[in-house]
């Protein structure tokens, strides 16, 4: 199933890589500059005109300053280059145009101590317009008029105001405008640690930044998660060993559901273990090429380790809750309506479709919509770690529905027999249901206890997610000093993994445990027993019998002749 998800990921990523085509210019400051059609990606790698527009807005103060009358045309030719169907490559500015702009505007930047932007390096533009390389030389420079130069020289940057990139008293540093959030993340606490990503149109903070949690909280979370995930992985792996070595009856429901729950917990714990051994940086961060800094992943598809951890953890966590709902339903059918295992086995295809199909479909939808992101505390990739809406629709609602459905059937199973008959008078109990043996009764009782106990950790996880959903915006707001309670998230991780050990205990109490240990001991203690005396053959007798058979065959051949 994981391979299918990875294949769909590759297909969706391939479908997005469409060919470059010409399109009308939709950026206001670049209209009517001599051409009206452009093609993306542009000369700095932007895939959309919206991304180019956000970048061009940061140059608005420099354009208003008037260091060169051709600056606007030059910037538009870089961010929305001219496109024509006769030329496969975008047509940008010539090197001479870039050098002229740089010579006139670079001193303005140097006056405030800032270098010329690396994205506008003149060496990457064609030296001249010819048959090999096409480029645009731009309009004539109107600032060659002495009066124009005098007016430009007398302008002072501190009188220019822009709500996005300027304060009331001075220009913001140009390197901040190019490398950070252009003022779009100023409503976040520690806004100097945030970067605005044009591709996602969201604010992402540095991978090493401590926004909601301290470094001590993160260090404790690493060892806390590692300890419980290793315990859960070992317990579930041991229980699966008992299942396959002890010939566990996977055709009996609801006992078989415990095995699938153990498999889901085993994969979930494996995802946490991968995160621990890979490391926080390689599992939750990626290098943003727009700014050249490592940020906390907003779309896990940009990081291979993050993508794998997200697929495994999200899919099998949903599968755990789904199989628990199936456990509650089958427990109700066997314990209250007295269904036999053979009756439930008829619907096994439907059960497996429901148990594995729903988590797989939600995981595929989450991959297509690119909603996976990384968590700051644990450094794990999941859904809704940075977006409250994704947390609501992809986590809270599915988990809440699972919990409500499971509680409903457990409540019906806990009703007195008289009340159950009144509620389900139309249900016909199978009169041929055979009584269970003592071992099967014990196994069913442990299954029922596990089904009821599972409601407590599931409720704790839902409560922790709801707590984060209601308070996350306040935790990161610049106008608030509220901070999250770290113990709640530690309890959430504990509750996510502890039920894996509980499911393993249910399998350990089954009769398959004895059969597994007997099989294992038989394989390690098996010795070659001596052949009994009455089965031993004397070599001389064996040789004589061979001679007799050969003589008889010779005689028969002569007789035939």
XYZ file of C-alpha atoms in Angstrom:
561
model
C 0.000 0.000 0.000
C 2.884 2.371 0.762
C 4.371 1.691 -2.658
C 1.041 2.608 -4.276
C 0.989 5.914 -2.381
C 4.545 6.692 -3.459
C 3.622 5.893 -7.069
C 0.646 8.259 -6.912
C 2.933 10.906 -5.443
C 5.265 10.587 -8.399
C 2.371 10.787 -10.849
C 0.954 13.910 -9.196
C 4.393 15.527 -9.115
C 4.924 14.694 -12.793
C 1.542 16.113 -13.795
C 2.426 19.427 -12.189
C 5.527 19.823 -14.337
C 3.675 21.337 -17.292
C 5.391 22.899 -20.292
C 6.033 26.611 -20.409
C 3.367 28.521 -22.367
C 2.725 32.201 -23.077
C 0.141 34.050 -20.990
C -1.009 37.677 -20.576
C 0.796 39.822 -18.026
C -1.419 40.293 -14.964
C 0.994 42.364 -12.857
C -0.126 45.977 -12.773
C 3.293 47.687 -12.758
C 4.450 45.599 -15.738
C 1.586 46.359 -18.092
C 2.097 48.495 -21.205
C 5.896 48.358 -21.060
C 6.310 47.373 -24.709
C 4.970 43.799 -24.563
C 1.920 42.246 -22.892
C 2.675 38.506 -22.954
C 5.013 36.568 -20.687
C 5.898 32.970 -19.930
C 6.660 31.194 -16.672
C 8.939 30.140 -15.100
C 10.742 33.459 -15.196
C 14.474 34.154 -15.080
C 14.660 33.731 -11.279
C 12.653 30.494 -11.071
C 9.157 31.674 -10.146
C 6.433 29.354 -11.434
C 3.494 31.755 -10.984
C 2.951 35.446 -11.673
C 1.681 35.854 -8.117
C 5.106 34.876 -6.797
C 6.803 37.309 -9.143
C 4.418 40.085 -8.083
C 5.269 39.588 -4.415
C 8.960 39.858 -5.228
C 8.445 42.942 -7.382
C 6.641 44.698 -4.529
C 9.876 44.734 -2.551
C 11.506 46.867 -5.282
C 8.766 49.494 -5.178
C 10.713 51.852 -2.855
C 13.723 51.699 -5.172
C 11.505 52.479 -8.168
C 9.962 55.431 -6.348
C 13.405 56.674 -5.399
C 14.114 57.178 -9.106
C 17.703 56.011 -9.344
C 17.029 55.031 -12.974
C 14.109 55.604 -15.292
C 14.652 52.166 -16.846
C 14.584 50.271 -13.526
C 10.903 49.338 -13.830
C 11.355 47.917 -17.334
C 14.459 46.020 -16.256
C 12.717 44.399 -13.265
C 9.676 43.463 -15.346
C 11.893 41.923 -18.029
C 13.465 39.714 -15.340
C 10.341 38.689 -13.413
C 7.880 38.631 -16.332
C 10.114 38.155 -19.418
C 8.720 38.501 -22.895
C 7.315 35.327 -24.448
C 6.775 34.398 -28.074
C 5.831 31.119 -29.670
C 8.699 31.417 -32.154
C 11.373 31.362 -29.422
C 11.418 28.513 -26.872
C 13.330 30.477 -24.209
C 12.121 33.591 -22.349
C 13.448 36.898 -23.627
C 14.916 38.937 -20.795
C 17.115 42.025 -20.497
C 20.499 42.458 -22.121
C 23.608 42.667 -19.992
C 24.185 46.292 -20.937
C 20.780 47.246 -19.552
C 21.492 45.416 -16.307
C 24.914 47.018 -15.924
C 23.480 50.477 -16.516
C 20.807 49.926 -13.861
C 23.370 48.478 -11.461
C 25.773 51.395 -11.871
C 23.042 53.903 -11.059
C 21.101 52.090 -8.330
C 23.842 50.180 -6.541
C 25.239 53.360 -4.913
C 21.812 53.947 -3.368
C 21.933 50.531 -1.752
C 25.549 50.951 -0.686
C 24.666 54.218 0.996
C 22.667 52.146 3.446
C 25.201 49.322 3.532
C 23.396 46.749 1.368
C 24.783 44.883 -1.653
C 23.284 44.458 -5.093
C 20.783 41.527 -5.046
C 22.348 38.256 -6.163
C 19.234 37.373 -8.174
C 19.985 40.320 -10.481
C 23.538 39.330 -11.305
C 24.296 40.895 -14.678
C 26.671 38.126 -15.782
C 23.804 35.700 -16.372
C 22.139 37.911 -19.022
C 23.136 37.824 -22.722
C 25.788 40.415 -23.652
C 23.883 41.596 -26.726
C 20.868 40.866 -28.878
C 21.842 38.625 -31.807
C 20.840 35.471 -33.634
C 22.158 33.220 -30.879
C 20.756 34.994 -27.819
C 17.768 37.313 -27.882
C 17.425 40.014 -25.235
C 15.843 43.435 -24.728
C 17.913 46.604 -24.504
C 15.048 48.587 -23.029
C 13.888 52.181 -23.593
C 16.145 55.203 -23.643
C 17.334 56.531 -20.306
C 15.397 59.726 -19.553
C 17.455 60.345 -16.433
C 20.369 61.527 -18.608
C 18.807 65.018 -18.344
C 20.838 67.038 -15.760
C 17.638 68.332 -14.183
C 16.414 64.775 -13.738
C 19.682 63.717 -12.105
C 19.515 66.703 -9.753
C 15.964 65.871 -8.695
C 16.896 62.249 -8.105
C 19.966 63.229 -6.082
C 17.946 65.537 -3.839
C 15.443 62.829 -2.944
C 15.885 61.264 0.441
C 14.693 57.726 1.137
C 13.437 58.560 4.595
C 10.469 60.496 3.213
C 9.189 57.563 1.167
C 6.658 55.397 2.966
C 5.291 52.009 2.088
C 3.086 49.965 4.399
C 4.777 46.709 3.476
C 8.482 47.457 3.413
C 8.976 50.848 5.101
C 8.641 52.271 8.568
C 7.746 55.851 9.396
C 11.327 57.013 9.867
C 13.646 55.032 7.608
C 13.852 52.348 4.979
C 13.912 48.807 6.182
C 17.097 46.972 5.202
C 16.975 45.783 1.622
C 18.530 42.449 2.552
C 15.645 41.878 4.966
C 13.159 42.649 2.203
C 14.791 40.171 -0.147
C 15.519 37.390 2.334
C 12.668 37.447 4.812
C 8.952 38.107 4.867
C 8.550 41.583 3.333
C 6.512 42.584 6.387
C 3.847 39.940 5.697
C 4.718 38.000 8.873
C 4.942 40.945 11.259
C 1.870 39.731 13.175
C 3.803 36.677 14.378
C 5.774 36.555 17.597
C 9.533 36.563 16.888
C 8.780 37.748 13.358
C 12.498 38.027 12.607
C 12.590 34.209 12.655
C 9.918 33.912 9.941
C 10.239 33.840 6.167
C 7.427 34.352 3.714
C 7.364 31.574 1.113
C 5.931 32.724 -2.201
C 5.162 29.216 -3.399
C 2.948 28.360 -0.420
C 1.996 31.967 0.423
C 2.562 31.155 4.084
C 4.988 32.198 6.784
C 7.491 29.542 7.836
C 9.963 29.907 10.650
C 13.545 28.804 10.779
C 14.184 25.173 11.498
C 16.301 26.065 14.528
C 13.937 28.744 15.870
C 12.237 28.304 19.254
C 8.822 29.845 18.689
C 6.433 27.894 20.921
C 8.837 25.586 22.754
C 12.259 25.937 24.302
C 15.314 23.918 23.392
C 14.962 21.964 26.643
C 11.389 21.007 25.715
C 12.576 19.698 22.346
C 15.423 17.695 23.874
C 13.079 16.061 26.376
C 10.567 15.324 23.605
C 13.249 13.523 21.571
C 14.054 11.041 24.330
C 10.443 10.755 25.455
C 9.239 9.813 21.993
C 12.185 7.482 21.418
C 11.568 5.565 24.653
C 7.855 4.924 24.110
C 8.166 4.244 20.406
C 10.863 1.609 20.968
C 8.738 -0.027 23.686
C 5.692 -0.081 21.424
C 7.700 -1.411 18.485
C 9.234 -4.256 20.500
C 5.899 -5.277 22.053
C 3.986 -5.268 18.789
C 6.794 -7.064 16.959
C 6.816 -9.757 19.639
C 3.052 -10.153 19.399
C 3.253 -10.510 15.617
C 5.912 -13.174 16.125
C 3.448 -15.061 18.324
C 0.750 -14.708 15.675
C 2.782 -16.169 12.827
C 4.676 -18.776 14.834
C 1.688 -19.922 16.868
C -0.750 -20.222 13.954
C -3.079 -17.562 15.328
C -6.631 -17.892 14.024
C -6.984 -14.842 11.807
C -10.375 -16.085 10.632
C -11.993 -15.497 14.025
C -13.480 -12.102 14.708
C -13.066 -10.008 16.791
C -9.803 -11.688 17.898
C -8.266 -11.171 14.449
C -8.837 -7.401 14.646
C -6.298 -7.187 17.481
C -3.634 -8.456 15.082
C -4.346 -5.702 12.560
C -4.291 -3.105 15.326
C -0.869 -4.418 16.385
C 0.360 -4.100 12.804
C -0.817 -0.473 12.693
C 0.863 0.367 16.009
C 4.046 -1.325 14.828
C 4.215 0.921 11.752
C 3.379 4.043 13.786
C 6.163 3.327 16.262
C 8.526 2.586 13.367
C 7.816 6.074 11.958
C 8.790 7.670 15.290
C 11.936 5.525 15.444
C 12.909 6.620 11.927
C 12.499 10.222 13.033
C 14.765 9.603 16.051
C 17.590 7.978 14.081
C 17.400 10.258 11.051
C 17.480 13.375 13.201
C 15.314 16.433 13.619
C 16.816 18.423 10.757
C 16.680 15.722 8.081
C 13.174 14.607 9.042
C 11.369 17.929 9.454
C 13.315 20.676 7.651
C 14.284 21.521 4.116
C 16.340 24.187 2.384
C 14.187 26.913 0.863
C 15.724 28.044 -2.413
C 13.926 31.382 -2.373
C 15.777 32.560 0.736
C 18.599 30.033 1.033
C 17.723 29.081 4.621
C 16.486 25.911 6.327
C 12.836 26.236 7.322
C 10.368 23.930 9.040
C 8.684 21.906 6.296
C 5.262 23.162 5.243
C 4.750 20.633 2.480
C 6.325 17.336 3.442
C 6.755 16.388 -0.213
C 9.851 18.607 -0.357
C 11.685 16.311 2.064
C 11.903 12.570 1.341
C 12.250 11.548 5.003
C 9.408 13.834 6.005
C 7.215 12.429 3.233
C 7.815 8.795 4.229
C 7.214 9.499 7.920
C 4.013 11.379 7.128
C 2.635 8.612 4.879
C 3.358 5.847 7.387
C 2.269 7.712 10.513
C -0.886 9.338 9.144
C -2.126 6.283 7.241
C -1.570 3.751 10.013
C -2.765 6.085 12.782
C -6.080 6.415 10.937
C -6.067 2.660 10.319
C -5.643 2.070 14.059
C -8.795 4.037 14.841
C -10.667 2.425 11.955
C -9.824 -1.098 13.089
C -10.821 -0.173 16.636
C -14.262 0.780 15.305
C -14.421 -2.611 13.573
C -13.402 -4.216 16.859
C -16.265 -2.481 18.665
C -18.776 -3.570 16.005
C -17.631 -7.201 15.916
C -17.467 -7.269 19.715
C -21.074 -6.160 19.847
C -22.116 -8.778 17.289
C -20.381 -11.674 19.042
C -20.975 -10.711 22.649
C -24.519 -9.363 22.450
C -26.112 -10.754 19.296
C -24.244 -14.079 19.610
C -22.933 -14.147 16.071
C -20.535 -16.959 15.274
C -17.122 -16.277 13.778
C -18.201 -17.963 10.555
C -21.052 -15.498 10.160
C -18.742 -12.491 10.475
C -16.158 -14.119 8.232
C -18.563 -13.845 5.305
C -18.086 -10.060 5.397
C -14.276 -10.112 5.659
C -13.790 -8.460 2.249
C -16.031 -5.598 3.301
C -14.264 -5.390 6.660
C -10.805 -5.148 5.094
C -12.020 -2.620 2.537
C -13.339 -0.454 5.341
C -10.299 -1.006 7.580
C -7.622 -0.193 5.006
C -9.554 1.751 2.364
C -10.607 4.774 4.420
C -7.099 5.528 5.793
C -5.543 5.036 2.355
C -8.023 7.385 0.660
C -7.526 10.123 3.257
C -3.759 9.775 2.976
C -3.904 10.122 -0.810
C -6.113 13.207 -0.486
C -3.683 14.715 2.026
C -0.790 14.077 -0.358
C -2.564 15.598 -3.353
C -3.604 18.703 -1.418
C -0.112 19.024 0.119
C -1.277 19.555 3.688
C 1.485 17.663 5.472
C 3.810 19.744 7.629
C 6.368 19.365 10.407
C 5.920 19.766 14.145
C 8.188 22.114 16.065
C 8.290 20.142 19.326
C 8.797 16.557 18.163
C 10.070 17.262 14.656
C 7.639 14.785 13.115
C 5.731 15.246 9.868
C 1.961 14.885 10.118
C -1.100 16.938 9.178
C -2.173 20.156 10.883
C 1.057 20.926 12.726
C 1.100 24.474 11.353
C -2.394 24.981 9.923
C -5.460 24.911 12.163
C -7.872 24.273 9.296
C -5.960 21.185 8.219
C -5.888 20.045 11.820
C -9.661 20.334 11.951
C -10.583 18.628 8.670
C -7.864 15.979 8.430
C -7.338 15.068 12.087
C -10.027 16.229 14.503
C -13.085 15.356 12.427
C -11.930 11.836 11.355
C -10.703 10.946 14.844
C -13.849 12.354 16.428
C -16.121 10.368 14.105
C -14.198 7.175 14.831
C -14.480 7.756 18.558
C -18.227 8.496 18.457
C -19.023 5.423 16.342
C -16.930 3.153 18.560
C -18.483 4.535 21.746
C -21.948 4.003 20.304
C -21.436 0.255 19.795
C -19.641 -0.156 23.110
C -22.538 1.595 24.813
C -24.985 -0.802 23.174
C -22.864 -3.745 24.272
C -22.826 -2.452 27.856
C -26.605 -2.109 28.074
C -28.473 -4.750 30.080
C -29.841 -7.613 28.024
C -33.425 -6.437 28.464
C -32.584 -2.963 27.149
C -30.735 -4.410 24.199
C -33.736 -6.518 23.255
C -35.956 -3.449 23.382
C -33.588 -1.464 21.215
C -32.992 -4.241 18.683
C -36.222 -6.220 18.639
C -35.922 -6.659 14.868
C -32.521 -8.352 15.091
C -32.733 -12.131 15.092
C -30.125 -13.789 17.247
C -28.674 -16.916 15.718
C -30.153 -19.832 17.728
C -27.466 -22.202 16.459
C -24.655 -20.200 18.022
C -22.307 -22.595 19.725
C -21.017 -21.848 23.207
C -17.393 -20.815 23.375
C -14.770 -22.819 25.118
C -13.084 -21.563 28.229
C -10.017 -20.278 26.398
C -12.160 -18.501 23.851
C -14.225 -16.912 26.618
C -11.050 -15.625 28.263
C -9.800 -14.280 24.937
C -13.105 -12.537 24.242
C -13.057 -10.948 27.669
C -9.569 -9.517 27.072
C -10.687 -8.231 23.669
C -13.656 -6.496 25.282
C -11.467 -4.946 27.973
C -9.088 -3.637 25.321
C -11.986 -2.184 23.301
C -13.229 -0.227 26.321
C -9.768 0.842 27.489
C -8.927 2.203 24.046
C -11.519 4.948 24.494
C -9.397 6.667 27.163
C -6.202 7.214 25.092
C -8.258 8.105 22.023
C -10.131 10.748 24.018
C -6.864 12.133 25.395
C -5.394 12.459 21.895
C -8.527 14.186 20.597
C -8.510 16.542 23.591
C -4.863 17.457 22.986
C -5.575 18.166 19.313
C -8.606 20.264 20.261
C -6.499 22.163 22.804
C -3.962 22.951 20.080
C -6.681 23.889 17.584
C -8.236 26.468 19.910
C -5.005 28.068 21.173
C -2.357 27.786 18.450
C -3.055 31.194 16.879
C -2.703 32.800 20.287
C 0.621 31.044 20.937
C 2.253 32.551 17.842
C 0.537 35.952 17.894
C 2.710 39.007 18.440
C 0.039 40.511 20.698
C -0.045 37.600 23.136
C 2.335 36.070 25.643
C 0.485 32.757 25.994
C 2.523 29.570 25.749
C 1.461 25.936 25.321
C 1.567 23.416 28.148
C 4.285 20.962 27.158
C 2.941 18.219 29.428
C -0.217 17.950 27.325
C 1.792 17.099 24.210
C 3.935 14.641 26.157
C 0.770 12.916 27.354
C -0.513 12.830 23.778
C 2.564 10.952 22.550
C 2.312 8.538 25.468
C -1.339 7.810 24.750
C -0.628 7.334 21.056
C 1.857 4.526 21.713
C 0.845 2.857 24.965
C -2.142 1.048 23.479
C 0.211 -0.810 21.176
C 1.630 -2.543 24.248
C -1.927 -3.218 25.466
C -2.867 -4.866 22.170
C 0.271 -6.987 22.406
C -0.805 -8.149 25.865
C -4.126 -9.378 24.456
C -2.315 -11.552 21.920
C 0.144 -12.712 24.579
C -2.737 -14.091 26.661
C -4.047 -16.214 23.785
C -3.377 -19.905 23.330
C -1.205 -19.077 20.328
C 1.531 -17.999 22.737
C 2.059 -21.600 23.949
C 2.059 -22.945 20.412
C 4.578 -20.310 19.330
C 6.986 -21.126 22.131
C 6.634 -24.855 21.488
C 7.376 -24.355 17.801
C 10.369 -22.167 18.589
C 11.759 -24.616 21.160
C 11.250 -27.521 18.772
C 13.278 -25.765 16.100
C 16.195 -24.988 18.380
C 16.231 -28.280 20.315
C 15.505 -30.648 17.448
C 18.101 -33.465 17.329
C 18.625 -36.340 14.928
C 17.158 -39.374 16.700
C 18.779 -42.800 16.089
C 17.032 -45.210 13.758
C 15.345 -48.132 15.594
C 17.066 -51.516 15.368
C 14.212 -53.147 13.503
C 14.531 -50.536 10.776
C 18.272 -50.825 10.418
C 19.556 -52.650 7.312
C 22.666 -54.839 7.305
C 25.030 -53.726 4.508
C 25.771 -57.313 3.492
C 22.078 -58.129 3.182
C 21.562 -54.971 1.177
C 24.416 -55.948 -1.178
C 23.007 -59.451 -1.679
C 19.566 -58.053 -2.487
C 21.077 -55.791 -5.114
C 22.889 -58.735 -6.723
C 19.723 -60.822 -6.713
C 17.744 -58.059 -8.424
C 20.414 -57.658 -11.098
C 20.531 -61.428 -11.823
C 16.749 -61.602 -12.048
C 16.638 -58.728 -14.500
C 19.315 -60.455 -16.634
C 17.385 -63.742 -16.650
C 14.170 -62.028 -17.666
C 15.897 -60.321 -20.545
C 17.320 -63.636 -21.837
C 13.909 -65.317 -21.583
C 12.318 -62.612 -23.657
C 14.937 -63.041 -26.327
